[in-house]
């Protein structure tokens, strides 16, 4: 783990575009050649061969585990973890109009009260907290969704992975292995993505030496904003608006003519196709074919064809997760919370790295307001 810093710049950049804010060993985005690396390993290679749990180990510890290390890690990570009873009680208290993102923002913050390592700031304790957060956030989302539907939460199966237990505790049945594997791959490909808005929010909070639960809550608050999270839900809404593949070209051309943004395309960092798209496209094709719900995938392919032809703008990670998650039977309102399931690993990795060589993140602002105004007494103002 390396030092953290904030590079000074006399020239302000809107949205801090291309401003280097810290040194990090966690994630490399090569926006020119279209590569995404976790700790030096290609994320696509990890998605093709690894599991979400092993990817979490890599991001937290900085290396791939040996078999004995991984066995011990799994026994503590997914052994017999469940939600605290008090957290389920809190979930029952939320109004029905509360959105899933609002719920996990508040519920995650509350989890710190019942963490056995609360108040312990040692590295081992913080790694245990990262594990608990990663396992419990999917349980939170599933339990709240079931309560909204008038159903009781389901306890996870001990020893099962994150992908399995999220689908199981949400849907009340063991997931099909094909769907479980596709979801696990999606989790791996979303595990980290350098200094996106939510990760930067987590590091800013961590830099104050606040606790890991506060830092992750900051990240969730940033993800809740529609300019960061929610694009794949917008893709799903577009697919539903189009309805059938033969209508895609006319509708997309109309939106482009009206200068409307097409969700699922473009990225601030990539100048080529997002490297995650290829694998997610393949899994969306596989899962929609398996479930017999191919129309939405075919519509997505048509959307991509027209947008690429007309604009040369490349698809991003959100385009194919829409039809993929829908084919898995996942509700649209859970698409952004699912992002949090995966990204908790990245957030907590960055929090730990921030603490390893911490400095308070305190950038400057370029002042553009008035200067040297004179105060006028109330009675003299016209």
Short mmCIF file of C-alpha atoms in Angstrom, two decimals:
data_model
loop_
_atom_site.label_atom_id
_atom_site.label_comp_id
_atom_site.label_asym_id
_atom_site.label_seq_id
_atom_site.Cartn_x
_atom_site.Cartn_y
_atom_site.Cartn_z
CA UNK A 1 0.00 0.00 0.00
CA UNK A 2 1.35 3.37 -0.95
CA UNK A 3 1.01 6.96 0.17
CA UNK A 4 -2.07 9.06 -0.48
CA UNK A 5 -1.85 12.62 -1.68
CA UNK A 6 -3.76 15.28 -3.56
CA UNK A 7 -1.90 16.96 -6.39
CA UNK A 8 -2.23 20.72 -6.51
CA UNK A 9 -3.48 22.41 -9.66
CA UNK A 10 -3.77 26.12 -10.32
CA UNK A 11 -6.14 25.35 -13.17
CA UNK A 12 -9.45 24.06 -11.80
CA UNK A 13 -11.15 21.24 -13.72
CA UNK A 14 -14.92 20.75 -13.69
CA UNK A 15 -15.68 17.53 -11.84
CA UNK A 16 -11.93 17.13 -11.15
CA UNK A 17 -11.65 15.56 -14.60
CA UNK A 18 -8.18 14.01 -15.13
CA UNK A 19 -6.93 15.38 -11.79
CA UNK A 20 -4.78 12.78 -10.03
CA UNK A 21 -6.01 12.66 -6.44
CA UNK A 22 -3.93 9.84 -4.92
CA UNK A 23 -1.46 7.03 -5.48
CA UNK A 24 -3.06 3.59 -5.43
CA UNK A 25 -2.05 -0.03 -6.02
CA UNK A 26 -5.62 -1.32 -6.20
CA UNK A 27 -6.98 -0.68 -9.68
CA UNK A 28 -5.71 0.44 -13.08
CA UNK A 29 -8.03 1.73 -15.79
CA UNK A 30 -6.34 1.94 -19.18
CA UNK A 31 -8.83 4.07 -21.07
CA UNK A 32 -6.86 4.00 -24.33
CA UNK A 33 -6.30 0.28 -24.77
CA UNK A 34 -9.40 -0.77 -22.82
CA UNK A 35 -7.90 -2.65 -19.88
CA UNK A 36 -9.06 -2.99 -16.28
CA UNK A 37 -6.61 -4.46 -13.75
CA UNK A 38 -7.15 -5.40 -10.11
CA UNK A 39 -3.83 -5.46 -8.24
CA UNK A 40 -2.10 -6.14 -11.59
CA UNK A 41 -4.46 -8.93 -12.70
CA UNK A 42 -6.77 -8.48 -15.68
CA UNK A 43 -10.34 -8.24 -14.35
CA UNK A 44 -11.60 -10.28 -17.31
CA UNK A 45 -9.17 -13.09 -16.53
CA UNK A 46 -10.32 -13.03 -12.91
CA UNK A 47 -13.97 -13.09 -14.01
CA UNK A 48 -13.27 -16.06 -16.27
CA UNK A 49 -11.39 -18.12 -13.70
CA UNK A 50 -11.90 -16.80 -10.18
CA UNK A 51 -14.77 -16.15 -7.78
CA UNK A 52 -16.03 -12.97 -6.17
CA UNK A 53 -14.69 -14.15 -2.81
CA UNK A 54 -11.20 -14.74 -4.19
CA UNK A 55 -11.32 -11.36 -5.93
CA UNK A 56 -12.22 -9.80 -2.58
CA UNK A 57 -9.19 -11.48 -1.00
CA UNK A 58 -6.99 -10.11 -3.79
CA UNK A 59 -8.26 -6.55 -3.40
CA UNK A 60 -8.04 -6.58 0.41
CA UNK A 61 -4.71 -8.38 0.85
CA UNK A 62 -2.93 -7.43 -2.37
CA UNK A 63 -2.21 -10.95 -3.62
CA UNK A 64 -3.96 -14.16 -4.63
CA UNK A 65 -4.35 -16.64 -1.76
CA UNK A 66 -2.78 -20.08 -1.42
CA UNK A 67 -5.30 -22.93 -0.97
CA UNK A 68 -4.86 -23.14 2.82
CA UNK A 69 -5.08 -19.34 3.17
CA UNK A 70 -8.23 -19.21 1.08
CA UNK A 71 -9.88 -22.03 3.03
CA UNK A 72 -9.26 -20.20 6.30
CA UNK A 73 -10.44 -16.95 4.74
CA UNK A 74 -13.70 -18.46 3.52
CA UNK A 75 -14.48 -20.05 6.87
CA UNK A 76 -14.45 -16.63 8.49
CA UNK A 77 -15.95 -14.75 5.55
CA UNK A 78 -18.96 -16.84 4.56
CA UNK A 79 -18.96 -19.40 7.36
CA UNK A 80 -22.06 -18.57 9.40
CA UNK A 81 -22.62 -14.84 8.99
CA UNK A 82 -26.13 -13.41 9.25
CA UNK A 83 -27.80 -10.07 9.87
CA UNK A 84 -28.00 -8.87 13.48
CA UNK A 85 -31.53 -9.23 14.90
CA UNK A 86 -31.53 -5.50 15.66
CA UNK A 87 -30.85 -4.67 12.00
CA UNK A 88 -33.84 -6.72 10.86
CA UNK A 89 -35.94 -4.85 13.41
CA UNK A 90 -34.78 -1.56 11.85
CA UNK A 91 -35.68 -2.84 8.37
CA UNK A 92 -39.23 -3.50 9.58
CA UNK A 93 -39.53 0.13 10.70
CA UNK A 94 -38.87 1.75 7.33
CA UNK A 95 -41.91 3.23 5.55
CA UNK A 96 -43.01 1.32 2.48
CA UNK A 97 -42.21 4.32 0.27
CA UNK A 98 -38.53 4.16 1.28
CA UNK A 99 -36.39 3.19 -1.71
CA UNK A 100 -33.83 0.37 -1.46
CA UNK A 101 -30.94 2.84 -1.73
CA UNK A 102 -32.36 4.96 1.09
CA UNK A 103 -32.76 1.86 3.21
CA UNK A 104 -29.25 0.47 2.75
CA UNK A 105 -27.75 3.92 3.33
CA UNK A 106 -29.36 4.04 6.78
CA UNK A 107 -29.14 0.33 7.60
CA UNK A 108 -25.44 0.07 6.75
CA UNK A 109 -24.73 2.97 9.07
CA UNK A 110 -26.58 1.16 11.86
CA UNK A 111 -24.62 -2.08 11.38
CA UNK A 112 -21.63 -0.54 13.11
CA UNK A 113 -23.50 -0.48 16.43
CA UNK A 114 -23.62 -4.29 16.56
CA UNK A 115 -20.20 -5.06 15.12
CA UNK A 116 -18.15 -7.04 17.67
CA UNK A 117 -15.07 -5.09 16.54
CA UNK A 118 -16.74 -1.70 17.03
CA UNK A 119 -14.14 0.74 18.32
CA UNK A 120 -11.23 -1.51 17.31
CA UNK A 121 -9.20 0.29 14.63
CA UNK A 122 -6.52 -2.38 14.16
CA UNK A 123 -5.94 -3.68 10.62
CA UNK A 124 -7.17 -7.20 11.42
CA UNK A 125 -10.37 -5.78 12.95
CA UNK A 126 -10.96 -3.51 9.95
CA UNK A 127 -10.52 -6.44 7.57
CA UNK A 128 -13.12 -8.37 9.56
CA UNK A 129 -15.45 -5.36 9.31
CA UNK A 130 -14.89 -5.25 5.54
CA UNK A 131 -15.85 -8.93 5.35
CA UNK A 132 -18.98 -8.42 7.43
CA UNK A 133 -20.07 -5.45 5.32
CA UNK A 134 -19.51 -7.37 2.08
CA UNK A 135 -21.55 -10.35 3.27
CA UNK A 136 -24.30 -8.42 5.03
CA UNK A 137 -25.12 -5.70 2.48
CA UNK A 138 -26.66 -8.26 0.07
CA UNK A 139 -28.61 -9.74 2.99
CA UNK A 140 -29.88 -6.26 3.86
CA UNK A 141 -31.08 -5.67 0.31
CA UNK A 142 -32.77 -9.07 0.07
CA UNK A 143 -34.42 -8.82 3.50
CA UNK A 144 -35.82 -5.35 2.82
CA UNK A 145 -37.13 -6.39 -0.59
CA UNK A 146 -38.96 -9.37 0.91
CA UNK A 147 -40.43 -7.21 3.68
CA UNK A 148 -41.71 -4.77 1.03
CA UNK A 149 -43.47 -7.71 -0.60
CA UNK A 150 -45.06 -8.82 2.68
CA UNK A 151 -42.67 -11.77 3.02
CA UNK A 152 -40.35 -12.72 5.86
CA UNK A 153 -36.57 -12.48 5.46
CA UNK A 154 -34.68 -15.71 4.85
CA UNK A 155 -31.48 -16.66 6.64
CA UNK A 156 -28.47 -17.35 4.40
CA UNK A 157 -27.05 -20.82 3.97
CA UNK A 158 -23.73 -21.12 5.86
CA UNK A 159 -20.69 -21.68 3.69
CA UNK A 160 -22.35 -20.49 0.48
CA UNK A 161 -20.92 -17.63 -1.56
CA UNK A 162 -22.17 -14.06 -1.88
CA UNK A 163 -23.84 -14.62 -5.27
CA UNK A 164 -25.66 -17.76 -4.10
CA UNK A 165 -26.92 -16.29 -0.85
CA UNK A 166 -28.10 -13.02 -2.35
CA UNK A 167 -30.21 -14.84 -4.94
CA UNK A 168 -31.34 -17.42 -2.36
CA UNK A 169 -32.35 -14.93 0.36
CA UNK A 170 -34.05 -12.70 -2.22
CA UNK A 171 -35.97 -15.30 -4.21
CA UNK A 172 -36.48 -17.99 -1.58
CA UNK A 173 -35.01 -20.84 -3.62
CA UNK A 174 -31.61 -22.16 -4.56
CA UNK A 175 -30.43 -20.31 -7.70
CA UNK A 176 -29.76 -22.13 -10.92
CA UNK A 177 -25.97 -22.69 -11.21
CA UNK A 178 -25.85 -20.89 -14.58
CA UNK A 179 -27.51 -17.80 -13.10
CA UNK A 180 -25.40 -17.98 -9.94
CA UNK A 181 -22.21 -18.06 -12.01
CA UNK A 182 -23.34 -15.17 -14.23
CA UNK A 183 -24.13 -13.09 -11.15
CA UNK A 184 -20.77 -13.95 -9.59
CA UNK A 185 -19.03 -12.77 -12.77
CA UNK A 186 -21.00 -9.53 -12.70
CA UNK A 187 -19.91 -8.98 -9.08
CA UNK A 188 -16.26 -9.50 -10.01
CA UNK A 189 -16.45 -7.06 -12.92
CA UNK A 190 -18.01 -4.37 -10.70
CA UNK A 191 -15.73 -4.91 -7.69
CA UNK A 192 -13.62 -1.80 -8.25
CA UNK A 193 -13.13 0.98 -10.77
CA UNK A 194 -10.50 3.33 -9.41
CA UNK A 195 -11.62 6.78 -8.13
CA UNK A 196 -15.25 6.95 -9.21
CA UNK A 197 -17.48 9.29 -7.20
CA UNK A 198 -18.48 6.80 -4.50
CA UNK A 199 -14.94 5.49 -3.98
CA UNK A 200 -13.57 9.02 -3.71
CA UNK A 201 -16.32 9.85 -1.20
CA UNK A 202 -15.27 6.82 0.87
CA UNK A 203 -11.62 7.88 0.82
CA UNK A 204 -12.44 11.48 1.77
CA UNK A 205 -14.41 10.27 4.80
CA UNK A 206 -11.75 7.70 5.71
CA UNK A 207 -9.07 10.40 5.50
CA UNK A 208 -10.67 12.17 8.47
CA UNK A 209 -10.01 8.94 10.45
CA UNK A 210 -13.71 8.25 10.70
CA UNK A 211 -14.76 4.59 10.93
CA UNK A 212 -15.25 2.12 8.09
CA UNK A 213 -19.06 2.13 8.44
CA UNK A 214 -19.19 5.93 8.07
CA UNK A 215 -16.89 5.73 5.05
CA UNK A 216 -19.01 3.08 3.30
CA UNK A 217 -22.16 5.04 4.14
CA UNK A 218 -20.60 8.07 2.41
CA UNK A 219 -19.95 5.91 -0.64
CA UNK A 220 -23.55 4.65 -0.70
CA UNK A 221 -24.79 8.23 -0.43
CA UNK A 222 -22.75 9.14 -3.52
CA UNK A 223 -23.92 6.03 -5.40
CA UNK A 224 -27.54 6.97 -4.69
CA UNK A 225 -27.21 10.00 -6.98
CA UNK A 226 -28.50 9.31 -10.51
CA UNK A 227 -25.36 10.71 -12.15
CA UNK A 228 -23.37 7.86 -10.59
CA UNK A 229 -25.75 4.95 -10.03
CA UNK A 230 -28.90 3.90 -11.86
CA UNK A 231 -27.78 3.84 -15.50
CA UNK A 232 -28.61 0.16 -16.01
CA UNK A 233 -32.10 0.81 -14.64
CA UNK A 234 -32.45 3.57 -17.24
CA UNK A 235 -31.32 1.07 -19.90
CA UNK A 236 -34.04 -1.32 -18.75
CA UNK A 237 -36.63 1.44 -18.98
CA UNK A 238 -35.44 2.24 -22.52
CA UNK A 239 -35.70 -1.44 -23.50
CA UNK A 240 -39.27 -1.52 -22.18
CA UNK A 241 -40.11 1.68 -24.06
CA UNK A 242 -38.85 0.15 -27.32
CA UNK A 243 -40.74 -3.09 -26.77
CA UNK A 244 -39.60 -5.07 -29.82
CA UNK A 245 -36.30 -5.16 -31.74
CA UNK A 246 -37.83 -3.81 -34.97
CA UNK A 247 -38.74 -0.53 -33.23
CA UNK A 248 -35.27 0.10 -31.82
CA UNK A 249 -33.76 1.95 -34.77
CA UNK A 250 -36.64 4.42 -35.17
CA UNK A 251 -36.81 5.23 -31.46
CA UNK A 252 -33.06 5.56 -30.98
CA UNK A 253 -32.70 7.74 -34.08
CA UNK A 254 -35.47 9.97 -32.75
CA UNK A 255 -33.73 10.35 -29.40
CA UNK A 256 -30.41 11.11 -31.04
CA UNK A 257 -32.04 13.70 -33.30
CA UNK A 258 -33.41 15.39 -30.16
CA UNK A 259 -29.90 15.25 -28.60
CA UNK A 260 -31.07 12.92 -25.83
CA UNK A 261 -28.47 10.86 -23.99
CA UNK A 262 -28.77 7.13 -24.54
CA UNK A 263 -28.09 5.30 -21.24
CA UNK A 264 -25.41 2.63 -21.26
CA UNK A 265 -23.02 4.50 -23.54
CA UNK A 266 -19.96 6.66 -22.99
CA UNK A 267 -17.52 6.91 -20.12
CA UNK A 268 -15.34 9.68 -18.75
CA UNK A 269 -12.21 7.51 -18.69
CA UNK A 270 -12.54 4.99 -21.54
CA UNK A 271 -11.86 6.13 -25.11
CA UNK A 272 -12.81 2.71 -26.40
CA UNK A 273 -15.28 0.01 -25.45
CA UNK A 274 -15.42 -0.62 -21.72
CA UNK A 275 -13.48 -3.92 -21.40
CA UNK A 276 -16.20 -5.39 -19.16
CA UNK A 277 -18.82 -5.11 -21.90
CA UNK A 278 -17.62 -8.09 -23.93
CA UNK A 279 -18.00 -10.59 -21.10
CA UNK A 280 -21.28 -9.12 -19.84
CA UNK A 281 -22.66 -9.19 -23.39
CA UNK A 282 -21.81 -12.88 -23.64
CA UNK A 283 -23.39 -13.70 -20.26
CA UNK A 284 -26.50 -11.67 -21.09
CA UNK A 285 -26.83 -13.68 -24.29
CA UNK A 286 -26.30 -16.96 -22.42
CA UNK A 287 -28.70 -16.24 -19.54
CA UNK A 288 -31.48 -14.74 -21.67
CA UNK A 289 -31.28 -17.76 -23.98
CA UNK A 290 -31.36 -20.11 -20.99
CA UNK A 291 -34.41 -18.40 -19.45
CA UNK A 292 -36.16 -18.00 -22.81
CA UNK A 293 -36.34 -14.21 -22.48
CA UNK A 294 -34.26 -13.19 -25.51
CA UNK A 295 -36.28 -10.18 -26.72
CA UNK A 296 -34.67 -7.71 -24.33
CA UNK A 297 -31.18 -8.88 -25.25
CA UNK A 298 -32.06 -8.55 -28.95
CA UNK A 299 -33.32 -5.01 -28.32
CA UNK A 300 -30.07 -4.19 -26.54
CA UNK A 301 -28.06 -5.46 -29.48
CA UNK A 302 -30.09 -3.23 -31.80
CA UNK A 303 -29.57 -0.23 -29.52
CA UNK A 304 -25.83 -0.85 -29.57
CA UNK A 305 -25.76 -1.27 -33.34
CA UNK A 306 -27.60 2.01 -34.03
CA UNK A 307 -25.73 4.09 -31.46
CA UNK A 308 -22.34 2.79 -32.61
CA UNK A 309 -23.21 3.48 -36.24
CA UNK A 310 -24.58 6.96 -35.66
CA UNK A 311 -22.27 8.32 -32.95
CA UNK A 312 -19.20 6.09 -32.60
CA UNK A 313 -19.81 6.25 -28.83
CA UNK A 314 -18.92 2.98 -27.14
CA UNK A 315 -21.10 1.01 -24.69
CA UNK A 316 -20.23 0.89 -21.02
CA UNK A 317 -20.72 -1.66 -18.24
CA UNK A 318 -24.38 -0.72 -17.70
CA UNK A 319 -25.69 -1.59 -21.16
CA UNK A 320 -25.87 -5.37 -20.84
CA UNK A 321 -26.35 -5.71 -17.09
CA UNK A 322 -29.93 -4.49 -17.63
CA UNK A 323 -31.11 -7.47 -19.72
CA UNK A 324 -28.83 -9.80 -17.71
CA UNK A 325 -30.28 -8.85 -14.31
CA UNK A 326 -33.81 -8.80 -15.69
CA UNK A 327 -33.40 -12.35 -17.04
CA UNK A 328 -32.28 -13.39 -13.55
CA UNK A 329 -35.61 -12.16 -12.17
CA UNK A 330 -34.08 -9.19 -10.34
CA UNK A 331 -36.33 -6.12 -9.89
CA UNK A 332 -35.21 -2.88 -11.52
CA UNK A 333 -35.18 -1.00 -8.22
CA UNK A 334 -32.43 -3.35 -7.03
CA UNK A 335 -30.05 -2.70 -9.93
CA UNK A 336 -28.20 0.13 -8.14
CA UNK A 337 -28.14 -1.64 -4.74
CA UNK A 338 -26.61 -4.65 -6.53
CA UNK A 339 -23.79 -2.33 -7.61
CA UNK A 340 -23.21 -1.64 -3.89
CA UNK A 341 -22.99 -5.39 -3.17
CA UNK A 342 -20.03 -5.66 -5.50
CA UNK A 343 -18.39 -2.30 -4.95
CA UNK A 344 -18.25 -2.68 -1.16
CA UNK A 345 -15.10 -4.73 -1.75
CA UNK A 346 -13.53 -1.89 -3.71
CA UNK A 347 -14.69 0.79 -1.26
CA UNK A 348 -13.26 -1.04 1.74
CA UNK A 349 -10.00 -1.76 -0.12
CA UNK A 350 -9.57 1.95 -0.79
CA UNK A 351 -10.46 2.82 2.80
CA UNK A 352 -7.76 0.46 4.09
CA UNK A 353 -5.25 1.84 1.59
CA UNK A 354 -6.11 5.40 2.63
CA UNK A 355 -5.42 4.58 6.27
CA UNK A 356 -2.13 2.86 5.45
CA UNK A 357 -0.49 6.23 4.80
CA UNK A 358 -3.12 8.79 5.56
CA UNK A 359 -3.30 12.50 4.94
CA UNK A 360 -6.47 14.55 5.29
CA UNK A 361 -7.93 15.20 1.83
CA UNK A 362 -8.47 18.93 1.71
CA UNK A 363 -8.40 20.40 -1.82
CA UNK A 364 -8.70 24.10 -2.59
CA UNK A 365 -11.39 25.93 -4.58
CA UNK A 366 -10.82 28.50 -7.29
CA UNK A 367 -12.76 31.53 -6.01
CA UNK A 368 -14.87 33.19 -8.74
CA UNK A 369 -17.12 35.45 -6.64
CA UNK A 370 -17.14 39.18 -5.88
CA UNK A 371 -14.20 40.81 -4.14
CA UNK A 372 -13.96 43.73 -1.67
CA UNK A 373 -17.66 44.56 -1.39
CA UNK A 374 -18.53 47.19 1.21
CA UNK A 375 -21.18 46.48 3.83
CA UNK A 376 -24.29 48.71 3.55
CA UNK A 377 -26.47 49.28 6.58
CA UNK A 378 -29.95 47.73 6.32
CA UNK A 379 -31.76 51.08 6.35
CA UNK A 380 -29.54 52.42 3.57
CA UNK A 381 -30.12 49.57 1.09
CA UNK A 382 -32.36 50.33 -1.86
#
